[in-house]
PDB file of N, CA and C in Angstrom:
ATOM      1  N   MET A   1      97.237 132.115 106.723  1.00 48.00           N
ATOM      2  CA  MET A   1      97.793 130.783 106.900  1.00 48.00           C
ATOM      3  C   MET A   1      99.271 130.828 106.547  1.00 48.00           C
ATOM      4  N   ASP A   2     100.108 130.306 107.425  1.00 52.00           N
ATOM      5  CA  ASP A   2     101.539 130.313 107.138  1.00 52.00           C
ATOM      6  C   ASP A   2     101.924 129.084 106.312  1.00 52.00           C
ATOM      7  N   GLN A   3     103.185 129.010 105.928  1.00 54.00           N
ATOM      8  CA  GLN A   3     103.640 127.960 105.022  1.00 54.00           C
ATOM      9  C   GLN A   3     103.508 126.569 105.634  1.00 54.00           C
ATOM     10  N   ASP A   4     103.784 126.433 106.944  1.00 57.00           N
ATOM     11  CA  ASP A   4     103.669 125.122 107.590  1.00 57.00           C
ATOM     12  C   ASP A   4     102.235 124.611 107.567  1.00 57.00           C
ATOM     13  N   GLU A   5     101.270 125.503 107.827  1.00 58.00           N
ATOM     14  CA  GLU A   5      99.869 125.110 107.785  1.00 58.00           C
ATOM     15  C   GLU A   5      99.466 124.731 106.370  1.00 58.00           C
ATOM     16  N   GLY A   6      99.978 125.466 105.377  1.00 53.00           N
ATOM     17  CA  GLY A   6      99.683 125.166 103.982  1.00 53.00           C
ATOM     18  C   GLY A   6     100.214 123.806 103.580  1.00 53.00           C
ATOM     19  N   MET A   7     101.441 123.496 103.997  1.00 66.00           N
ATOM     20  CA  MET A   7     102.020 122.196 103.677  1.00 66.00           C
ATOM     21  C   MET A   7     101.273 121.087 104.404  1.00 66.00           C
ATOM     22  N   SER A   8     100.824 121.363 105.619  1.00 77.00           N
ATOM     23  CA  SER A   8     100.061 120.375 106.365  1.00 77.00           C
ATOM     24  C   SER A   8      98.743 120.080 105.652  1.00 77.00           C
ATOM     25  N   ALA A   9      98.086 121.113 105.131  1.00 78.00           N
ATOM     26  CA  ALA A   9      96.839 120.927 104.396  1.00 78.00           C
ATOM     27  C   ALA A   9      97.083 120.109 103.130  1.00 78.00           C
ATOM     28  N   VAL A  10      98.158 120.409 102.424  1.00 81.00           N
ATOM     29  CA  VAL A  10      98.499 119.653 101.215  1.00 81.00           C
ATOM     30  C   VAL A  10      98.821 118.211 101.583  1.00 81.00           C
ATOM     31  N   ASP A  11      99.559 118.002 102.670  1.00 84.00           N
ATOM     32  CA  ASP A  11      99.878 116.645 103.121  1.00 84.00           C
ATOM     33  C   ASP A  11      98.603 115.859 103.420  1.00 84.00           C
ATOM     34  N   ASN A  12      97.638 116.507 104.062  1.00 86.00           N
ATOM     35  CA  ASN A  12      96.370 115.839 104.361  1.00 86.00           C
ATOM     36  C   ASN A  12      95.657 115.433 103.080  1.00 86.00           C
ATOM     37  N   ILE A  13      95.655 116.327 102.102  1.00 87.00           N
ATOM     38  CA  ILE A  13      95.012 116.031 100.822  1.00 87.00           C
ATOM     39  C   ILE A  13      95.732 114.887 100.126  1.00 87.00           C
ATOM     40  N   VAL A  14      97.052 114.946 100.117  1.00 88.00           N
ATOM     41  CA  VAL A  14      97.858 113.930  99.431  1.00 88.00           C
ATOM     42  C   VAL A  14      97.661 112.554 100.054  1.00 88.00           C
ATOM     43  N   THR A  15      97.594 112.478 101.366  1.00 90.00           N
ATOM     44  CA  THR A  15      97.423 111.179 102.014  1.00 90.00           C
ATOM     45  C   THR A  15      95.994 110.658 101.879  1.00 90.00           C
ATOM     46  N   GLN A  16      95.048 111.550 101.676  1.00 92.00           N
ATOM     47  CA  GLN A  16      93.647 111.147 101.570  1.00 92.00           C
ATOM     48  C   GLN A  16      93.301 110.598 100.183  1.00 92.00           C
ATOM     49  N   PHE A  17      93.981 111.079  99.134  1.00 93.00           N
ATOM     50  CA  PHE A  17      93.643 110.697  97.766  1.00 93.00           C
ATOM     51  C   PHE A  17      94.824 110.020  97.077  1.00 93.00           C
ATOM     52  N   ASN A  18      94.528 108.986  96.301  1.00 92.00           N
ATOM     53  CA  ASN A  18      95.577 108.245  95.596  1.00 92.00           C
ATOM     54  C   ASN A  18      96.131 109.017  94.406  1.00 92.00           C
ATOM     55  N   THR A  19      95.260 109.719  93.693  1.00 94.00           N
ATOM     56  CA  THR A  19      95.695 110.462  92.511  1.00 94.00           C
ATOM     57  C   THR A  19      95.164 111.885  92.565  1.00 94.00           C
ATOM     58  N   TYR A  20      95.764 112.735  91.756  1.00 94.00           N
ATOM     59  CA  TYR A  20      95.318 114.128  91.673  1.00 94.00           C
ATOM     60  C   TYR A  20      93.890 114.196  91.132  1.00 94.00           C
ATOM     61  N   GLU A  21      93.570 113.312  90.197  1.00 95.00           N
ATOM     62  CA  GLU A  21      92.221 113.282  89.635  1.00 95.00           C
ATOM     63  C   GLU A  21      91.188 112.906  90.695  1.00 95.00           C
ATOM     64  N   ASP A  22      91.545 111.998  91.598  1.00 95.00           N
ATOM     65  CA  ASP A  22      90.640 111.645  92.698  1.00 95.00           C
ATOM     66  C   ASP A  22      90.359 112.867  93.571  1.00 95.00           C
ATOM     67  N   PHE A  23      91.400 113.658  93.826  1.00 93.00           N
ATOM     68  CA  PHE A  23      91.225 114.885  94.605  1.00 93.00           C
ATOM     69  C   PHE A  23      90.290 115.848  93.882  1.00 93.00           C
ATOM     70  N   LEU A  24      90.529 116.055  92.584  1.00 94.00           N
ATOM     71  CA  LEU A  24      89.671 116.961  91.816  1.00 94.00           C
ATOM     72  C   LEU A  24      88.233 116.462  91.814  1.00 94.00           C
ATOM     73  N   ASP A  25      88.049 115.167  91.598  1.00 94.00           N
ATOM     74  CA  ASP A  25      86.705 114.588  91.568  1.00 94.00           C
ATOM     75  C   ASP A  25      85.973 114.772  92.892  1.00 94.00           C
ATOM     76  N   SER A  26      86.710 114.785  93.986  1.00 92.00           N
ATOM     77  CA  SER A  26      86.075 114.951  95.296  1.00 92.00           C
ATOM     78  C   SER A  26      85.469 116.343  95.462  1.00 92.00           C
ATOM     79  N   GLN A  27      85.919 117.281  94.660  1.00 92.00           N
ATOM     80  CA  GLN A  27      85.424 118.652  94.741  1.00 92.00           C
ATOM     81  C   GLN A  27      84.266 118.922  93.781  1.00 92.00           C
ATOM     82  N   ILE A  28      83.936 117.951  92.933  1.00 93.00           N
ATOM     83  CA  ILE A  28      82.885 118.108  91.930  1.00 93.00           C
ATOM     84  C   ILE A  28      81.586 117.528  92.474  1.00 93.00           C
ATOM     85  N   THR A  29      80.516 118.286  92.326  1.00 93.00           N
ATOM     86  CA  THR A  29      79.214 117.817  92.788  1.00 93.00           C
ATOM     87  C   THR A  29      78.398 117.295  91.606  1.00 93.00           C
ATOM     88  N   THR A  30      77.316 116.604  91.921  1.00 94.00           N
ATOM     89  CA  THR A  30      76.430 116.117  90.862  1.00 94.00           C
ATOM     90  C   THR A  30      75.778 117.283  90.131  1.00 94.00           C
ATOM     91  N   VAL A  31      75.548 118.376  90.832  1.00 94.00           N
ATOM     92  CA  VAL A  31      74.981 119.574  90.195  1.00 94.00           C
ATOM     93  C   VAL A  31      75.971 120.146  89.178  1.00 94.00           C
ATOM     94  N   ASP A  32      77.254 120.159  89.536  1.00 93.00           N
ATOM     95  CA  ASP A  32      78.285 120.615  88.596  1.00 93.00           C
ATOM     96  C   ASP A  32      78.229 119.794  87.311  1.00 93.00           C
ATOM     97  N   LEU A  33      78.175 118.487  87.465  1.00 95.00           N
ATOM     98  CA  LEU A  33      78.151 117.606  86.295  1.00 95.00           C
ATOM     99  C   LEU A  33      76.856 117.759  85.500  1.00 95.00           C
ATOM    100  N   TYR A  34      75.769 118.038  86.186  1.00 96.00           N
ATOM    101  CA  TYR A  34      74.495 118.239  85.493  1.00 96.00           C
ATOM    102  C   TYR A  34      74.578 119.444  84.559  1.00 96.00           C
ATOM    103  N   TYR A  35      75.100 120.552  85.069  1.00 95.00           N
ATOM    104  CA  TYR A  35      75.154 121.769  84.260  1.00 95.00           C
ATOM    105  C   TYR A  35      76.316 121.781  83.267  1.00 95.00           C
ATOM    106  N   LEU A  36      77.444 121.254  83.645  1.00 94.00           N
ATOM    107  CA  LEU A  36      78.606 121.283  82.753  1.00 94.00           C
ATOM    108  C   LEU A  36      78.585 120.153  81.726  1.00 94.00           C
ATOM    109  N   GLU A  37      78.016 119.019  82.100  1.00 95.00           N
ATOM    110  CA  GLU A  37      77.918 117.843  81.239  1.00 95.00           C
ATOM    111  C   GLU A  37      79.274 117.348  80.745  1.00 95.00           C
ATOM    112  N   ASP A  38      80.334 117.688  81.465  1.00 95.00           N
ATOM    113  CA  ASP A  38      81.679 117.279  81.050  1.00 95.00           C
ATOM    114  C   ASP A  38      82.575 117.194  82.284  1.00 95.00           C
ATOM    115  N   GLU A  39      82.979 115.977  82.622  1.00 95.00           N
ATOM    116  CA  GLU A  39      83.808 115.768  83.810  1.00 95.00           C
ATOM    117  C   GLU A  39      85.169 116.452  83.672  1.00 95.00           C
ATOM    118  N   SER A  40      85.723 116.435  82.478  1.00 95.00           N
ATOM    119  CA  SER A  40      87.027 117.063  82.239  1.00 95.00           C
ATOM    120  C   SER A  40      86.961 118.569  82.490  1.00 95.00           C
ATOM    121  N   LEU A  41      85.904 119.204  82.020  1.00 96.00           N
ATOM    122  CA  LEU A  41      85.728 120.641  82.242  1.00 96.00           C
ATOM    123  C   LEU A  41      85.542 120.932  83.730  1.00 96.00           C
ATOM    124  N   ALA A  42      84.792 120.093  84.412  1.00 94.00           N
ATOM    125  CA  ALA A  42      84.585 120.270  85.852  1.00 94.00           C
ATOM    126  C   ALA A  42      85.908 120.168  86.601  1.00 94.00           C
ATOM    127  N   ARG A  43      86.752 119.216  86.210  1.00 94.00           N
ATOM    128  CA  ARG A  43      88.073 119.084  86.834  1.00 94.00           C
ATOM    129  C   ARG A  43      88.924 120.328  86.592  1.00 94.00           C
ATOM    130  N   GLN A  44      88.873 120.852  85.380  1.00 94.00           N
ATOM    131  CA  GLN A  44      89.653 122.053  85.059  1.00 94.00           C
ATOM    132  C   GLN A  44      89.214 123.235  85.916  1.00 94.00           C
ATOM    133  N   LEU A  45      87.911 123.374  86.134  1.00 94.00           N
ATOM    134  CA  LEU A  45      87.409 124.474  86.964  1.00 94.00           C
ATOM    135  C   LEU A  45      87.881 124.341  88.409  1.00 94.00           C
ATOM    136  N   VAL A  46      87.909 123.124  88.922  1.00 92.00           N
ATOM    137  CA  VAL A  46      88.416 122.905  90.279  1.00 92.00           C
ATOM    138  C   VAL A  46      89.901 123.228  90.325  1.00 92.00           C
ATOM    139  N   GLU A  47      90.639 122.760  89.318  1.00 91.00           N
ATOM    140  CA  GLU A  47      92.088 122.971  89.283  1.00 91.00           C
ATOM    141  C   GLU A  47      92.432 124.460  89.222  1.00 91.00           C
ATOM    142  N   LEU A  48      91.608 125.241  88.548  1.00 91.00           N
ATOM    143  CA  LEU A  48      91.840 126.681  88.441  1.00 91.00           C
ATOM    144  C   LEU A  48      91.328 127.454  89.654  1.00 91.00           C
ATOM    145  N   GLY A  49      90.590 126.783  90.525  1.00 88.00           N
ATOM    146  CA  GLY A  49      90.121 127.427  91.743  1.00 88.00           C
ATOM    147  C   GLY A  49      88.740 128.042  91.639  1.00 88.00           C
ATOM    148  N   TYR A  50      88.043 127.820  90.534  1.00 88.00           N
ATOM    149  CA  TYR A  50      86.702 128.372  90.375  1.00 88.00           C
ATOM    150  C   TYR A  50      85.646 127.530  91.064  1.00 88.00           C
ATOM    151  N   ARG A  51      86.006 126.340  91.437  1.00 80.00           N
ATOM    152  CA  ARG A  51      85.072 125.422  92.065  1.00 80.00           C
ATOM    153  C   ARG A  51      85.814 124.666  93.149  1.00 80.00           C
ATOM    154  N   GLY A  52      85.100 124.218  94.154  1.00 72.00           N
ATOM    155  CA  GLY A  52      85.725 123.430  95.212  1.00 72.00           C
ATOM    156  C   GLY A  52      85.661 124.146  96.536  1.00 72.00           C
ATOM    157  N   THR A  53      85.871 123.376  97.595  1.00 75.00           N
ATOM    158  CA  THR A  53      85.718 123.919  98.942  1.00 75.00           C
ATOM    159  C   THR A  53      87.027 124.006  99.705  1.00 75.00           C
ATOM    160  N   VAL A  54      88.108 123.516  99.127  1.00 76.00           N
ATOM    161  CA  VAL A  54      89.407 123.570  99.798  1.00 76.00           C
ATOM    162  C   VAL A  54      90.350 124.441  98.990  1.00 76.00           C
ATOM    163  N   GLU A  55      91.525 124.686  99.554  1.00 78.00           N
ATOM    164  CA  GLU A  55      92.489 125.532  98.864  1.00 78.00           C
ATOM    165  C   GLU A  55      92.931 124.904  97.543  1.00 78.00           C
ATOM    166  N   ILE A  56      93.408 125.730  96.648  1.00 84.00           N
ATOM    167  CA  ILE A  56      93.879 125.263  95.354  1.00 84.00           C
ATOM    168  C   ILE A  56      95.185 124.502  95.550  1.00 84.00           C
ATOM    169  N   VAL A  57      95.230 123.300  95.016  1.00 88.00           N
ATOM    170  CA  VAL A  57      96.442 122.487  95.056  1.00 88.00           C
ATOM    171  C   VAL A  57      96.818 122.189  93.610  1.00 88.00           C
ATOM    172  N   LYS A  58      97.980 122.653  93.211  1.00 90.00           N
ATOM    173  CA  LYS A  58      98.435 122.415  91.845  1.00 90.00           C
ATOM    174  C   LYS A  58      98.900 120.972  91.694  1.00 90.00           C
ATOM    175  N   ARG A  59      98.789 120.483  90.477  1.00 93.00           N
ATOM    176  CA  ARG A  59      99.196 119.110  90.180  1.00 93.00           C
ATOM    177  C   ARG A  59     100.652 118.862  90.579  1.00 93.00           C
ATOM    178  N   GLU A  60     101.530 119.815  90.268  1.00 93.00           N
ATOM    179  CA  GLU A  60     102.949 119.663  90.587  1.00 93.00           C
ATOM    180  C   GLU A  60     103.170 119.539  92.092  1.00 93.00           C
ATOM    181  N   ASP A  61     102.456 120.375  92.863  1.00 90.00           N
ATOM    182  CA  ASP A  61     102.573 120.319  94.325  1.00 90.00           C
ATOM    183  C   ASP A  61     102.071 118.978  94.862  1.00 90.00           C
ATOM    184  N   PHE A  62     100.938 118.532  94.326  1.00 92.00           N
ATOM    185  CA  PHE A  62     100.355 117.262  94.761  1.00 92.00           C
ATOM    186  C   PHE A  62     101.331 116.122  94.504  1.00 92.00           C
ATOM    187  N   GLU A  63     101.846 116.054  93.276  1.00 93.00           N
ATOM    188  CA  GLU A  63     102.742 114.954  92.910  1.00 93.00           C
ATOM    189  C   GLU A  63     104.068 115.015  93.669  1.00 93.00           C
ATOM    190  N   ALA A  64     104.585 116.223  93.911  1.00 93.00           N
ATOM    191  CA  ALA A  64     105.839 116.365  94.661  1.00 93.00           C
ATOM    192  C   ALA A  64     105.655 115.908  96.107  1.00 93.00           C
ATOM    193  N   ARG A  65     104.570 116.317  96.747  1.00 92.00           N
ATOM    194  CA  ARG A  65     104.312 115.912  98.132  1.00 92.00           C
ATOM    195  C   ARG A  65     104.032 114.415  98.211  1.00 92.00           C
ATOM    196  N   LYS A  66     103.322 113.878  97.216  1.00 92.00           N
ATOM    197  CA  LYS A  66     103.031 112.443  97.186  1.00 92.00           C
ATOM    198  C   LYS A  66     104.339 111.656  97.116  1.00 92.00           C
ATOM    199  N   ALA A  67     105.256 112.098  96.255  1.00 93.00           N
ATOM    200  CA  ALA A  67     106.553 111.426  96.124  1.00 93.00           C
ATOM    201  C   ALA A  67     107.358 111.537  97.414  1.00 93.00           C
ATOM    202  N   ALA A  68     107.363 112.718  98.031  1.00 92.00           N
ATOM    203  CA  ALA A  68     108.116 112.922  99.274  1.00 92.00           C
ATOM    204  C   ALA A  68     107.564 112.051 100.403  1.00 92.00           C
ATOM    205  N   ILE A  69     106.257 111.963 100.497  1.00 90.00           N
ATOM    206  CA  ILE A  69     105.638 111.138 101.539  1.00 90.00           C
ATOM    207  C   ILE A  69     105.930 109.662 101.291  1.00 90.00           C
ATOM    208  N   ASP A  70     105.876 109.233 100.035  1.00 90.00           N
ATOM    209  CA  ASP A  70     106.192 107.837  99.707  1.00 90.00           C
ATOM    210  C   ASP A  70     107.640 107.500 100.047  1.00 90.00           C
ATOM    211  N   ILE A  71     108.560 108.414  99.749  1.00 92.00           N
ATOM    212  CA  ILE A  71     109.976 108.200 100.072  1.00 92.00           C
ATOM    213  C   ILE A  71     110.167 108.116 101.585  1.00 92.00           C
ATOM    214  N   ALA A  72     109.492 109.000 102.316  1.00 89.00           N
ATOM    215  CA  ALA A  72     109.603 108.987 103.781  1.00 89.00           C
ATOM    216  C   ALA A  72     109.055 107.683 104.359  1.00 89.00           C
ATOM    217  N   ARG A  73     107.932 107.217 103.829  1.00 88.00           N
ATOM    218  CA  ARG A  73     107.357 105.952 104.306  1.00 88.00           C
ATOM    219  C   ARG A  73     108.280 104.778 103.997  1.00 88.00           C
ATOM    220  N   GLN A  74     108.846 104.787 102.800  1.00 88.00           N
ATOM    221  CA  GLN A  74     109.756 103.711 102.419  1.00 88.00           C
ATOM    222  C   GLN A  74     111.004 103.718 103.302  1.00 88.00           C
ATOM    223  N   ALA A  75     111.537 104.897 103.580  1.00 86.00           N
ATOM    224  CA  ALA A  75     112.711 105.008 104.450  1.00 86.00           C
ATOM    225  C   ALA A  75     112.379 104.528 105.860  1.00 86.00           C
ATOM    226  N   GLU A  76     111.190 104.859 106.327  1.00 82.00           N
ATOM    227  CA  GLU A  76     110.772 104.427 107.665  1.00 82.00           C
ATOM    228  C   GLU A  76     110.652 102.907 107.730  1.00 82.00           C
ATOM    229  N   ARG A  77     110.073 102.303 106.683  1.00 80.00           N
ATOM    230  CA  ARG A  77     109.961 100.845 106.649  1.00 80.00           C
ATOM    231  C   ARG A  77     111.337 100.188 106.605  1.00 80.00           C
ATOM    232  N   THR A  78     112.231 100.743 105.816  1.00 79.00           N
ATOM    233  CA  THR A  78     113.588 100.207 105.712  1.00 79.00           C
ATOM    234  C   THR A  78     114.301 100.314 107.049  1.00 79.00           C
ATOM    235  N   GLN A  79     114.134 101.447 107.711  1.00 73.00           N
ATOM    236  CA  GLN A  79     114.774 101.654 109.010  1.00 73.00           C
ATOM    237  C   GLN A  79     114.228 100.657 110.032  1.00 73.00           C
ATOM    238  N   LYS A  80     112.926 100.427 110.025  1.00 64.00           N
ATOM    239  CA  LYS A  80     112.334  99.468 110.959  1.00 64.00           C
ATOM    240  C   LYS A  80     112.847  98.064 110.684  1.00 64.00           C
ATOM    241  N   LYS A  81     112.962  97.694 109.420  1.00 62.00           N
ATOM    242  CA  LYS A  81     113.471  96.367 109.082  1.00 62.00           C
ATOM    243  C   LYS A  81     114.914  96.217 109.542  1.00 62.00           C
ATOM    244  N   THR A  82     115.698  97.246 109.356  1.00 55.00           N
ATOM    245  CA  THR A  82     117.095  97.207 109.775  1.00 55.00           C
ATOM    246  C   THR A  82     117.186  97.038 111.285  1.00 55.00           C
ATOM    247  N   LYS A  83     116.391  97.774 112.020  1.00 57.00           N
ATOM    248  CA  LYS A  83     116.394  97.642 113.476  1.00 57.00           C
ATOM    249  C   LYS A  83     115.965  96.243 113.883  1.00 57.00           C
ATOM    250  N   TYR A  84     114.969  95.722 113.234  1.00 55.00           N
ATOM    251  CA  TYR A  84     114.474  94.392 113.568  1.00 55.00           C
ATOM    252  C   TYR A  84     115.540  93.339 113.283  1.00 55.00           C
ATOM    253  N   CYS A  85     116.182  93.446 112.138  1.00 56.00           N
ATOM    254  CA  CYS A  85     117.247  92.494 111.804  1.00 56.00           C
ATOM    255  C   CYS A  85     118.381  92.590 112.817  1.00 56.00           C
ATOM    256  N   PHE A  86     118.715  93.784 113.227  1.00 54.00           N
ATOM    257  CA  PHE A  86     119.773  93.975 114.207  1.00 54.00           C
ATOM    258  C   PHE A  86     119.395  93.310 115.527  1.00 54.00           C
ATOM    259  N   LEU A  87     118.160  93.526 115.960  1.00 54.00           N
ATOM    260  CA  LEU A  87     117.712  92.914 117.207  1.00 54.00           C
ATOM    261  C   LEU A  87     117.658  91.399 117.078  1.00 54.00           C
ATOM    262  N   LYS A  88     117.282  90.930 115.930  1.00 56.00           N
ATOM    263  CA  LYS A  88     117.219  89.494 115.700  1.00 56.00           C
ATOM    264  C   LYS A  88     118.610  88.872 115.812  1.00 56.00           C
ATOM    265  N   GLU A  89     119.616  89.548 115.293  1.00 54.00           N
ATOM    266  CA  GLU A  89     120.983  89.047 115.374  1.00 54.00           C
ATOM    267  C   GLU A  89     121.484  89.042 116.818  1.00 54.00           C
ATOM    268  N   VAL A  90     121.066  90.001 117.607  1.00 49.00           N
ATOM    269  CA  VAL A  90     121.517  90.106 118.991  1.00 49.00           C
ATOM    270  C   VAL A  90     120.940  88.969 119.831  1.00 49.00           C
ATOM    271  N   GLU A  91     119.763  88.467 119.486  1.00 49.00           N
ATOM    272  CA  GLU A  91     119.118  87.421 120.274  1.00 49.00           C
ATOM    273  C   GLU A  91     119.891  86.113 120.261  1.00 49.00           C
ATOM    274  N   PHE A  92     120.702  85.846 119.264  1.00 47.00           N
ATOM    275  CA  PHE A  92     121.455  84.595 119.195  1.00 47.00           C
ATOM    276  C   PHE A  92     122.388  84.545 120.305  1.00 47.00           C
TER     277      PHE A  92
END
């Protein structure tokens, strides 16, 4: 997998989950919790790559991509508002 595919996978994960903990929890099964009896330990195992079905995503990578995507969305909304205001002024 090349870097673009890796970033695309991380982007998909980031847009699918609100928090890093939500992502980790999605990789934990009821069987994991039955045997481990500790949600925190189960999250740590997923974070270290010992458990889970998707590639390892570090907390720093998740939070950095989440921030970048939020900034891009905010810039897009601002740009759309600016265009709309401009068009609104032209209609007069």
